[in-house]
Tab-separated table of C-alpha atoms in Angstrom:
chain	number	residue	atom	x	y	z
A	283	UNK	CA	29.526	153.624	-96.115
A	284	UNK	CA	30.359	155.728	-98.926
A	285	UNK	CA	31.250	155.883	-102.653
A	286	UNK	CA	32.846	158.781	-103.550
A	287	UNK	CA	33.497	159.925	-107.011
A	288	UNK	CA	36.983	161.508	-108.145
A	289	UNK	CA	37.400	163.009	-111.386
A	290	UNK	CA	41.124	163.616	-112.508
A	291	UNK	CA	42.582	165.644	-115.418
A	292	UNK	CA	46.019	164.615	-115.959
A	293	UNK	CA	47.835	161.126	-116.894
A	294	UNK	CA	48.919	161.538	-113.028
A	295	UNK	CA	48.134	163.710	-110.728
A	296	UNK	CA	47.647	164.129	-106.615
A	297	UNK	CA	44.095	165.148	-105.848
A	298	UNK	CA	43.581	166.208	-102.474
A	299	UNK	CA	40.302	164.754	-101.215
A	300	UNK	CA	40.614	165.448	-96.988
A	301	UNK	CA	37.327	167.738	-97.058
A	302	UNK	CA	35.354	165.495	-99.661
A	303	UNK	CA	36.046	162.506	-96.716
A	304	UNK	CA	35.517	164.775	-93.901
A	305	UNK	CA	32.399	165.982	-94.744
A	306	UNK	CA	30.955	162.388	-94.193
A	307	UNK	CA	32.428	161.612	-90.582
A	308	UNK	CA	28.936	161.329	-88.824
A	309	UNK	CA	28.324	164.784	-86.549
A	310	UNK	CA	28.213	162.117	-83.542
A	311	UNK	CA	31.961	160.035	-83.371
A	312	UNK	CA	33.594	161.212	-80.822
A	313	UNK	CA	36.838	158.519	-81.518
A	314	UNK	CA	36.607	156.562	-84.262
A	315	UNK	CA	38.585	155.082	-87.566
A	316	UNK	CA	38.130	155.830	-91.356
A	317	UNK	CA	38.395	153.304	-93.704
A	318	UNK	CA	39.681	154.637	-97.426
A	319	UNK	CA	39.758	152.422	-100.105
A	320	UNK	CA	40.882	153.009	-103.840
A	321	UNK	CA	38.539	150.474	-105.948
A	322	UNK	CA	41.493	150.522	-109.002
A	323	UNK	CA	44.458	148.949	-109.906
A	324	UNK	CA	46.346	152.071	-111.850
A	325	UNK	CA	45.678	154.456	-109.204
A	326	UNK	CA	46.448	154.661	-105.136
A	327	UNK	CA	45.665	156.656	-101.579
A	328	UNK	CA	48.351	158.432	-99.905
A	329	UNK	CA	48.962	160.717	-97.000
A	330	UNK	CA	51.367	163.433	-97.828
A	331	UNK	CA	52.330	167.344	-97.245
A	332	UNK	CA	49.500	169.877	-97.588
A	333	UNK	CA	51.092	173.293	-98.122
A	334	UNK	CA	53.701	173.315	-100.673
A	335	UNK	CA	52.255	171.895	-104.102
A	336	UNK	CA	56.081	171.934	-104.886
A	337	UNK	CA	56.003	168.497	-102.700
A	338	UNK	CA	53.380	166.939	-105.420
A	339	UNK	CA	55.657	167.147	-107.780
A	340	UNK	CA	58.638	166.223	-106.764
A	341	UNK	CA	56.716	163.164	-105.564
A	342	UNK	CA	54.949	162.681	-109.257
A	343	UNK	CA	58.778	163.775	-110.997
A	344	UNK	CA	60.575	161.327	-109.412
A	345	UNK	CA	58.264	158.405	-109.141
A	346	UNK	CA	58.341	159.092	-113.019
A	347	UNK	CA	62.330	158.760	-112.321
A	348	UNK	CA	62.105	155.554	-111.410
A	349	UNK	CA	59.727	153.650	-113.030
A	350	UNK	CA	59.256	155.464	-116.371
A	351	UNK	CA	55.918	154.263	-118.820
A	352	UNK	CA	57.951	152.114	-120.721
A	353	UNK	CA	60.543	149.363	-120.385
A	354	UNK	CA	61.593	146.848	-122.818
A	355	UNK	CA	60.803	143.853	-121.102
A	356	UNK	CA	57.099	145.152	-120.020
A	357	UNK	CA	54.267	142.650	-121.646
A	358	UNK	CA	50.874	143.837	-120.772
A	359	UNK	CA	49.427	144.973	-124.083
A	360	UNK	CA	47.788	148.386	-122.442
A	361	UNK	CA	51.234	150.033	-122.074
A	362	UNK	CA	50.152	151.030	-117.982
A	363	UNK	CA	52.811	148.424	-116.726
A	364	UNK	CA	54.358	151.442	-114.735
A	365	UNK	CA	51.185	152.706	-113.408
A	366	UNK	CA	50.050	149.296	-111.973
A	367	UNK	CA	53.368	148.858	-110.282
A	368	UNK	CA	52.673	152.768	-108.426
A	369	UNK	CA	49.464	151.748	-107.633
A	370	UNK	CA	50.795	148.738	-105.106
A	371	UNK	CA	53.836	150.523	-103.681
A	372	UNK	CA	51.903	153.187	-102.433
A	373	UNK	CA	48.335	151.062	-101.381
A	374	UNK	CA	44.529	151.214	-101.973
A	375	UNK	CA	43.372	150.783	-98.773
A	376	UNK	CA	44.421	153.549	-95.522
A	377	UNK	CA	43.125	153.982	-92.625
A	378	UNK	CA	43.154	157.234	-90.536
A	379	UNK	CA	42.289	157.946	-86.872
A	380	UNK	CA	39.041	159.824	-86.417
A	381	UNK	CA	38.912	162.541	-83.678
A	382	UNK	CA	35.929	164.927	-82.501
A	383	UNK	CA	33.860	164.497	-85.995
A	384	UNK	CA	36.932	164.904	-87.872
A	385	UNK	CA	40.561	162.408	-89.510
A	386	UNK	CA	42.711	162.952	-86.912
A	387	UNK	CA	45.312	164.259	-88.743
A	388	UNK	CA	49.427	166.090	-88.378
A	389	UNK	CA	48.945	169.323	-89.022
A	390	UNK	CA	50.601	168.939	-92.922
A	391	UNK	CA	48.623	165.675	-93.688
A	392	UNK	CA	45.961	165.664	-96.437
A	393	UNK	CA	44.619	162.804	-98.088
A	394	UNK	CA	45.318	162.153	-101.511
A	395	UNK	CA	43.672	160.175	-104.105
A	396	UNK	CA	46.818	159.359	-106.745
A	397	UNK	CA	45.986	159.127	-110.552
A	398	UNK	CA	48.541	157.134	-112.093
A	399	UNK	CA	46.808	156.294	-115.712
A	400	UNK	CA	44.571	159.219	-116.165
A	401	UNK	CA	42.612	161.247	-116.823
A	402	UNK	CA	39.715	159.309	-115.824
A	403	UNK	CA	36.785	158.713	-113.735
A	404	UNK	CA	37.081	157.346	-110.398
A	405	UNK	CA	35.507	155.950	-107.495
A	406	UNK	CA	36.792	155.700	-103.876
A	407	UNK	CA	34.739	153.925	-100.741
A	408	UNK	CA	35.022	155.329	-97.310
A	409	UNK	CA	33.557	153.694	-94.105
A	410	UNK	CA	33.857	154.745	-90.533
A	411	UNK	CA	33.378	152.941	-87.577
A	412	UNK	CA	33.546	153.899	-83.756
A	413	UNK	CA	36.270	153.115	-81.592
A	414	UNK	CA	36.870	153.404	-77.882
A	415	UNK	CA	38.378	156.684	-76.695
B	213	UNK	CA	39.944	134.915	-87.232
B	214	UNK	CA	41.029	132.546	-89.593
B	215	UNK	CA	44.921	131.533	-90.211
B	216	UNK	CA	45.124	130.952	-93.827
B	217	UNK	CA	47.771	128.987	-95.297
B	218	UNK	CA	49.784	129.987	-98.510
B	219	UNK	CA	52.276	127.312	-100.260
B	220	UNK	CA	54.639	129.546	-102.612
B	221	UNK	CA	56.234	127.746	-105.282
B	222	UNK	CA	58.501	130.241	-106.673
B	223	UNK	CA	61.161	133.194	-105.389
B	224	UNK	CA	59.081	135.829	-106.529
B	225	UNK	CA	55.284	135.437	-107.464
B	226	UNK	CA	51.530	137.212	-106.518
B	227	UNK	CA	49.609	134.178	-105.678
B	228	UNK	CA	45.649	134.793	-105.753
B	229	UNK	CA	43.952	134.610	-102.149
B	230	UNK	CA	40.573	136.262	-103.059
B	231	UNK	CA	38.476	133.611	-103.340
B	232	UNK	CA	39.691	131.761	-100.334
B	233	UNK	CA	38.998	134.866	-98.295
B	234	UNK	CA	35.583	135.371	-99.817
B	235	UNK	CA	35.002	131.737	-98.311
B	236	UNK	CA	35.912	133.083	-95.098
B	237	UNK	CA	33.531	136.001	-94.583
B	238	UNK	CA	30.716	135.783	-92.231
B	239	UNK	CA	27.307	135.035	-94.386
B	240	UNK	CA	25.342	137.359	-92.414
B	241	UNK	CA	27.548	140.490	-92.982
B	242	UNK	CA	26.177	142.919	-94.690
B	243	UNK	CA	28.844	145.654	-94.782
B	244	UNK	CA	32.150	145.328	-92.821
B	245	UNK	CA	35.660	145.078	-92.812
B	246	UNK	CA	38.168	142.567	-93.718
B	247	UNK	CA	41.667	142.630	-92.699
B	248	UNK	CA	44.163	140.841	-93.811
B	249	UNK	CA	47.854	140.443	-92.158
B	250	UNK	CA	51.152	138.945	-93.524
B	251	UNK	CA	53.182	137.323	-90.981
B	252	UNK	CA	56.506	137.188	-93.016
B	253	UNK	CA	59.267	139.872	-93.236
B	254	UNK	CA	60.390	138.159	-97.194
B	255	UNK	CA	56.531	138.555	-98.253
B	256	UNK	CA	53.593	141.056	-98.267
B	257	UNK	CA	49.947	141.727	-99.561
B	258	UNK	CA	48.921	143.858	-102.461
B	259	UNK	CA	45.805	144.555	-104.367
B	260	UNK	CA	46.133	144.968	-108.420
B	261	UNK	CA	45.176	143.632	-111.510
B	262	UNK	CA	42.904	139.951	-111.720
B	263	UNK	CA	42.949	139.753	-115.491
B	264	UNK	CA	45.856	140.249	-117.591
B	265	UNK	CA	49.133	137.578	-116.123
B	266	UNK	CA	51.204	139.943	-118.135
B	267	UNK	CA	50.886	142.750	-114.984
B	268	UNK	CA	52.051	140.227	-112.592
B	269	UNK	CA	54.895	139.923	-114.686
B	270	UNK	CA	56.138	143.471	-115.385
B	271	UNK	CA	55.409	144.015	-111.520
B	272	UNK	CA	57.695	141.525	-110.557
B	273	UNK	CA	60.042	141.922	-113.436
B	274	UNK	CA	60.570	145.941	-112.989
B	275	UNK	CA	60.410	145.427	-108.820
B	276	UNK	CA	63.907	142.734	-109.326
B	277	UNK	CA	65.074	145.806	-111.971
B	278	UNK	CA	64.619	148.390	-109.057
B	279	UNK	CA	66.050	146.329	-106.211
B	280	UNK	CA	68.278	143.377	-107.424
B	281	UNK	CA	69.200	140.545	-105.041
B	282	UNK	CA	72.643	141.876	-104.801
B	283	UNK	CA	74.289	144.990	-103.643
B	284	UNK	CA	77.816	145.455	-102.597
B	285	UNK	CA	76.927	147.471	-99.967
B	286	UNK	CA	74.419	144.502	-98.157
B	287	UNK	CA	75.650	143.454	-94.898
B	288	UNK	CA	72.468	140.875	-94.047
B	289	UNK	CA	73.873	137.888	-94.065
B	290	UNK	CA	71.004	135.471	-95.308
B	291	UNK	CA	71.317	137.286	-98.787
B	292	UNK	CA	67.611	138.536	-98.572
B	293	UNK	CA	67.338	142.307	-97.763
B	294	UNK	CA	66.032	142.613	-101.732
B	295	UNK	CA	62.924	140.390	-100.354
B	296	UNK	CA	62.709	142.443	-97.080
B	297	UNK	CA	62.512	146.023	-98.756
B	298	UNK	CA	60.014	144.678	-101.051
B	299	UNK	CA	58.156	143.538	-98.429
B	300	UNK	CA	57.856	147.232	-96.135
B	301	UNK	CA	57.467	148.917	-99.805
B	302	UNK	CA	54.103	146.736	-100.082
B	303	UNK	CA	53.449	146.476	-96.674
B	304	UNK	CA	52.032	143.372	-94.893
B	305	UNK	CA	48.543	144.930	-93.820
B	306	UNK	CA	45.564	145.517	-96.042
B	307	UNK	CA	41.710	146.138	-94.995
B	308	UNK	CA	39.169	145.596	-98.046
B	309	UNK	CA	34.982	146.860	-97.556
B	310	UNK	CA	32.760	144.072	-97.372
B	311	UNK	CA	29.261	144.495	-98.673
B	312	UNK	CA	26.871	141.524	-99.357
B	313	UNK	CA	29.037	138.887	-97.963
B	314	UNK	CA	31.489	139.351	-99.746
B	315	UNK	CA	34.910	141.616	-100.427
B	316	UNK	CA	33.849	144.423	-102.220
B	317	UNK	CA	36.634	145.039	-104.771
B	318	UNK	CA	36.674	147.107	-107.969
B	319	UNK	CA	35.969	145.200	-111.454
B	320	UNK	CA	39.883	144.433	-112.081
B	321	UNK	CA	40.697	143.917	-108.450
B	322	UNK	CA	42.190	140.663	-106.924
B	323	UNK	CA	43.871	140.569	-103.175
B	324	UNK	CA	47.489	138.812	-104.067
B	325	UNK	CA	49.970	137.319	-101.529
B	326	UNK	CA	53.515	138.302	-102.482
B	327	UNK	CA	55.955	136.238	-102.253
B	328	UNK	CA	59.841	137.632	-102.350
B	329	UNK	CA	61.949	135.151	-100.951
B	330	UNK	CA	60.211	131.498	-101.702
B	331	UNK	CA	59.360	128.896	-102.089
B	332	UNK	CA	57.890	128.352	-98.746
B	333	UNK	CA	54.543	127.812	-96.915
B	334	UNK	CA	53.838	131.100	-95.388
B	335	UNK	CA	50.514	131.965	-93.266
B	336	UNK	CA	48.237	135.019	-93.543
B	337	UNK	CA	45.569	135.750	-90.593
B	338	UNK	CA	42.128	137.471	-92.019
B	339	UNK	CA	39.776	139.254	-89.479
B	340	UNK	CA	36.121	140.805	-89.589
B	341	UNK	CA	34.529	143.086	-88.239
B	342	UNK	CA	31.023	144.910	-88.645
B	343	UNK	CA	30.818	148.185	-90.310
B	344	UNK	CA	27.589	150.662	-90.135
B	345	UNK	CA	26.058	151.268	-93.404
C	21	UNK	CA	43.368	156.336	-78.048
C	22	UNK	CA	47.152	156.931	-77.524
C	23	UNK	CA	49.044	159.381	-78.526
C	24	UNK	CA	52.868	157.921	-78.642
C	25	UNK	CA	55.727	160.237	-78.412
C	26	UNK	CA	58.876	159.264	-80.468
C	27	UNK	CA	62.394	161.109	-80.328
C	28	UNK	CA	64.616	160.262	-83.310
C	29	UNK	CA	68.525	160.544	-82.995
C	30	UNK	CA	69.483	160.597	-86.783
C	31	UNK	CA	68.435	161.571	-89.999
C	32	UNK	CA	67.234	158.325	-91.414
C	33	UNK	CA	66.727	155.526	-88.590
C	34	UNK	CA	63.637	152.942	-88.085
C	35	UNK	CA	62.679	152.188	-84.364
C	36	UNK	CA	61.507	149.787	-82.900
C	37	UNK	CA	57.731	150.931	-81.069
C	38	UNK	CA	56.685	147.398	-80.747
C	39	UNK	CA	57.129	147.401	-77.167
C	40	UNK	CA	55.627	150.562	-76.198
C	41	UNK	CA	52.291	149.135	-78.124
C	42	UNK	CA	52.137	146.113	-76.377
C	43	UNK	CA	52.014	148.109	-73.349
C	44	UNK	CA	49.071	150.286	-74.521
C	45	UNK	CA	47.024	146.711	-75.116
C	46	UNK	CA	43.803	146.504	-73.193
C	47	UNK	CA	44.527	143.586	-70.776
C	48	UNK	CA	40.974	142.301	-71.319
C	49	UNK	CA	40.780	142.357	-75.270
C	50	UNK	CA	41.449	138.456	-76.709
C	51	UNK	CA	40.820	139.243	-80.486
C	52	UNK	CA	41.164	142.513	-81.778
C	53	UNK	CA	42.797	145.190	-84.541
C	54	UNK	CA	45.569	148.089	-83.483
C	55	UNK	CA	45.641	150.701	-85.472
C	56	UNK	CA	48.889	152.556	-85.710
C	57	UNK	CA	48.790	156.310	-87.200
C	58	UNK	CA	52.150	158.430	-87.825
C	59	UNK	CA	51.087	161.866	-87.582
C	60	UNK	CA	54.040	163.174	-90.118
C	61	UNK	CA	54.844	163.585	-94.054
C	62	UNK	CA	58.744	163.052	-93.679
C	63	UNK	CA	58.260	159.969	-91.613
C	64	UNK	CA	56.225	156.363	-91.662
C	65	UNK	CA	55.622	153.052	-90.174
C	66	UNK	CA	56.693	149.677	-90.953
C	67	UNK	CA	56.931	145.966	-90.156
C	68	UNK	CA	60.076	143.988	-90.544
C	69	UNK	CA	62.739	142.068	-89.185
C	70	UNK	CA	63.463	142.519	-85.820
C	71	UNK	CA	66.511	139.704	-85.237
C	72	UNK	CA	69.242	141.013	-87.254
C	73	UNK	CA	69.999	144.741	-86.997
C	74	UNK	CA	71.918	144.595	-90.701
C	75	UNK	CA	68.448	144.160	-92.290
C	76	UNK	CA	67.568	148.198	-90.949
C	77	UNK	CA	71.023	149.171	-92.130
C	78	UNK	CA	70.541	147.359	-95.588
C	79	UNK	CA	66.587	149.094	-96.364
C	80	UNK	CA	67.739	152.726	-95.401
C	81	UNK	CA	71.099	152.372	-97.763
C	82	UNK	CA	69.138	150.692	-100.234
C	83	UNK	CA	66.409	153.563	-99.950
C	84	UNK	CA	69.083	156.491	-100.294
C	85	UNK	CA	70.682	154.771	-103.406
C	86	UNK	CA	66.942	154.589	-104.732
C	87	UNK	CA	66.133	158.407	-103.801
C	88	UNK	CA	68.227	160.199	-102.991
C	89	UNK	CA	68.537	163.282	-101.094
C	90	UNK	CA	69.314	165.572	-104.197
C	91	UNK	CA	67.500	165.801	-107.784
C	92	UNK	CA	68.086	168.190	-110.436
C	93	UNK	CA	64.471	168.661	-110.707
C	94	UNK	CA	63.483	169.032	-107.554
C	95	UNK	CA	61.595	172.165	-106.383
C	96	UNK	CA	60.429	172.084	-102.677
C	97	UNK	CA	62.363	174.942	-101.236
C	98	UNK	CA	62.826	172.375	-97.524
C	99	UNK	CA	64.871	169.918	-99.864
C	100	UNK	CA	63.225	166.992	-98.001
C	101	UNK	CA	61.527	165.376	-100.720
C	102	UNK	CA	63.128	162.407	-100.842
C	103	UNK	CA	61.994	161.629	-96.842
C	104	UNK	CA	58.225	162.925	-98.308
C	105	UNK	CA	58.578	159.786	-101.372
C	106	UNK	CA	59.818	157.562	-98.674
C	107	UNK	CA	56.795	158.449	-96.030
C	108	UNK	CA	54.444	157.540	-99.207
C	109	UNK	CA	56.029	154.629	-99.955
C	110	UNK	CA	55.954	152.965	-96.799
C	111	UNK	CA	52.862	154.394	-95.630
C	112	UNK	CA	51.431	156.142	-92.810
C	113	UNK	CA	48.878	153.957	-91.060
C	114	UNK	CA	48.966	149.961	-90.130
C	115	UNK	CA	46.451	147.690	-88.878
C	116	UNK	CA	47.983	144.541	-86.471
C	117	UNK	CA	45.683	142.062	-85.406
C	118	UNK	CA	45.650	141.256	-81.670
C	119	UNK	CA	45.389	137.939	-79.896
C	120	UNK	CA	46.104	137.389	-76.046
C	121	UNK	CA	46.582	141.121	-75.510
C	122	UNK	CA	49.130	141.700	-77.454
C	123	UNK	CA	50.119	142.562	-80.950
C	124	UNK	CA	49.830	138.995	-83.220
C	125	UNK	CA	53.145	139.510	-85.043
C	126	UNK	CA	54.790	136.638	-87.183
C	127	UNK	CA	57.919	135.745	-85.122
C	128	UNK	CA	60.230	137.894	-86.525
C	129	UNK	CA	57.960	140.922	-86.999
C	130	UNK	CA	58.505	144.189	-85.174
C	131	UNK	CA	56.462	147.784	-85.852
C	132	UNK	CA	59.136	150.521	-86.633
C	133	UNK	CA	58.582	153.971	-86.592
C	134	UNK	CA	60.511	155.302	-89.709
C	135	UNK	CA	62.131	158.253	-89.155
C	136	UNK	CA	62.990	159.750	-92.756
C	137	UNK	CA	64.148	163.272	-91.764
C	138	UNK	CA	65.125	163.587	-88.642
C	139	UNK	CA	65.997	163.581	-85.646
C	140	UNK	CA	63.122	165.177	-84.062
C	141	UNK	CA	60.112	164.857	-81.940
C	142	UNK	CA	57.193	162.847	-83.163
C	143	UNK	CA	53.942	161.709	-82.383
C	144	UNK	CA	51.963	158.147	-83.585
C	145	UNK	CA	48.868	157.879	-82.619
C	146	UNK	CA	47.596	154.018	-81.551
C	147	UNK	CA	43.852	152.785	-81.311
C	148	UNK	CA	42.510	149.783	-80.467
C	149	UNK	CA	38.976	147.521	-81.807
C	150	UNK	CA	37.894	144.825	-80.379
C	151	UNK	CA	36.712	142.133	-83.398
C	152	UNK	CA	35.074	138.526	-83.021
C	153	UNK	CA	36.459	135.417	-82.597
């Protein structure tokens, strides 16, 4: 079991953290699952393209689209309405096949932790456990 | 294994379950893994904000904004596909960290049953299992 | 570990893998977890309704009225980033509980691949845990 600290930078942002989490698969699992888990409430975990940052924010842009910071009918006094609502469509908790000391991943998956009320310090748990080949 | 029951009063509402799952986990775990599985296809699970009533209510306010109960194009004929996209956009699986008995969520953290299409009494299985430290 | 293939006839489709996993089921294992991996950024995995075939047709049109394929401001030169929002939204990787050796769905419940961008060839990867009573 880990707790693993994410700093972002930006009101919302898409931080890749694949080698942060793959650096603490134990040497020895051969097959095996990774839990991820986002302790917040205005921030998420996603899986999503690797190569072309263009992806990130297009993802960011239009998520922005659709539910924008502000809306007349909001009522929470902190004004992160919108950021709340991100963080439950897209989940704190994943989990992610572990193969050969490594996630078990597609070729253009990295793991993201998503800042949706940022910037701000953050903290993500990670647990592995072994599974049958 | 434990089949947890859930009485919605409402169409749409986030209905606490965290203490009642706390109840549930083993005494002697010290670190491990709680899932938790909706058996609905109107209803999910989501993790967000245990302070502030106002967030339930922009969630649920900006989700019936972002898919209203009626579309012209909707050929399901119970009237409920609103209550079924809402349900695969939060997703009906969720696994939480346990640590000291207990589910090991962030400060502002509650685990919420989501109900889109009540009221009705709805059932939600939660599992354990050990974790390595 | 399995490594399920899935062929996709259409750009947008969901289908139904239920089947295939209950096949994969270790005939010995009375309580347990599967977890269900999509190997892809363009794709994901769901559970919903598996009675009434409208309820697929209602989600996807629902989903392309929400984001759709084109956006002023997009920027990713594949112009697939509305199936890369979609594959976020819906998420990647499920956990089902198993009972009996097979998948403990709610009665209505089937596990769709979501095809998002297609058709092609994919891959979802399924592993199984067994968990206590």
């Amino acid at each position: 079991m880990a707790d693993l600290s994410v700093v972002s930078r930006r009101d919302c942002e898409f931080i890749d953290i694949t080698q942060k989490i793959n650096e603490l698969v134990p040497q020895n699992m051969k097959y095996g699952i990774c839990h991820i888990f986002c302790s917040h409430t205005t921030a998420a975990l996603t899986i999503n393209e690797n190569a072309d940052p263009d992806v990130k924010h297009d993802l960011l842009k239009k998520l922005d689209c659709l539910i924008p910071k502000n809306e007349s009918y909001y009522q929470h006094c902190e004004g992160n309405s919108a950021a709340h609502l991100k963080s439950s469509l897209f989940g704190v908790s994943l989990a992610v096949p572990i193969r050969n000391g490594k996630l078990w991943l597609g070729t253009w998956q990295s793991v993201y932790f998503c800042e949706f009320d940022g910037p701000r310090s953050r903290r993500v748990q990670v647990l592995f456990q072994n599974a049958e080949a």
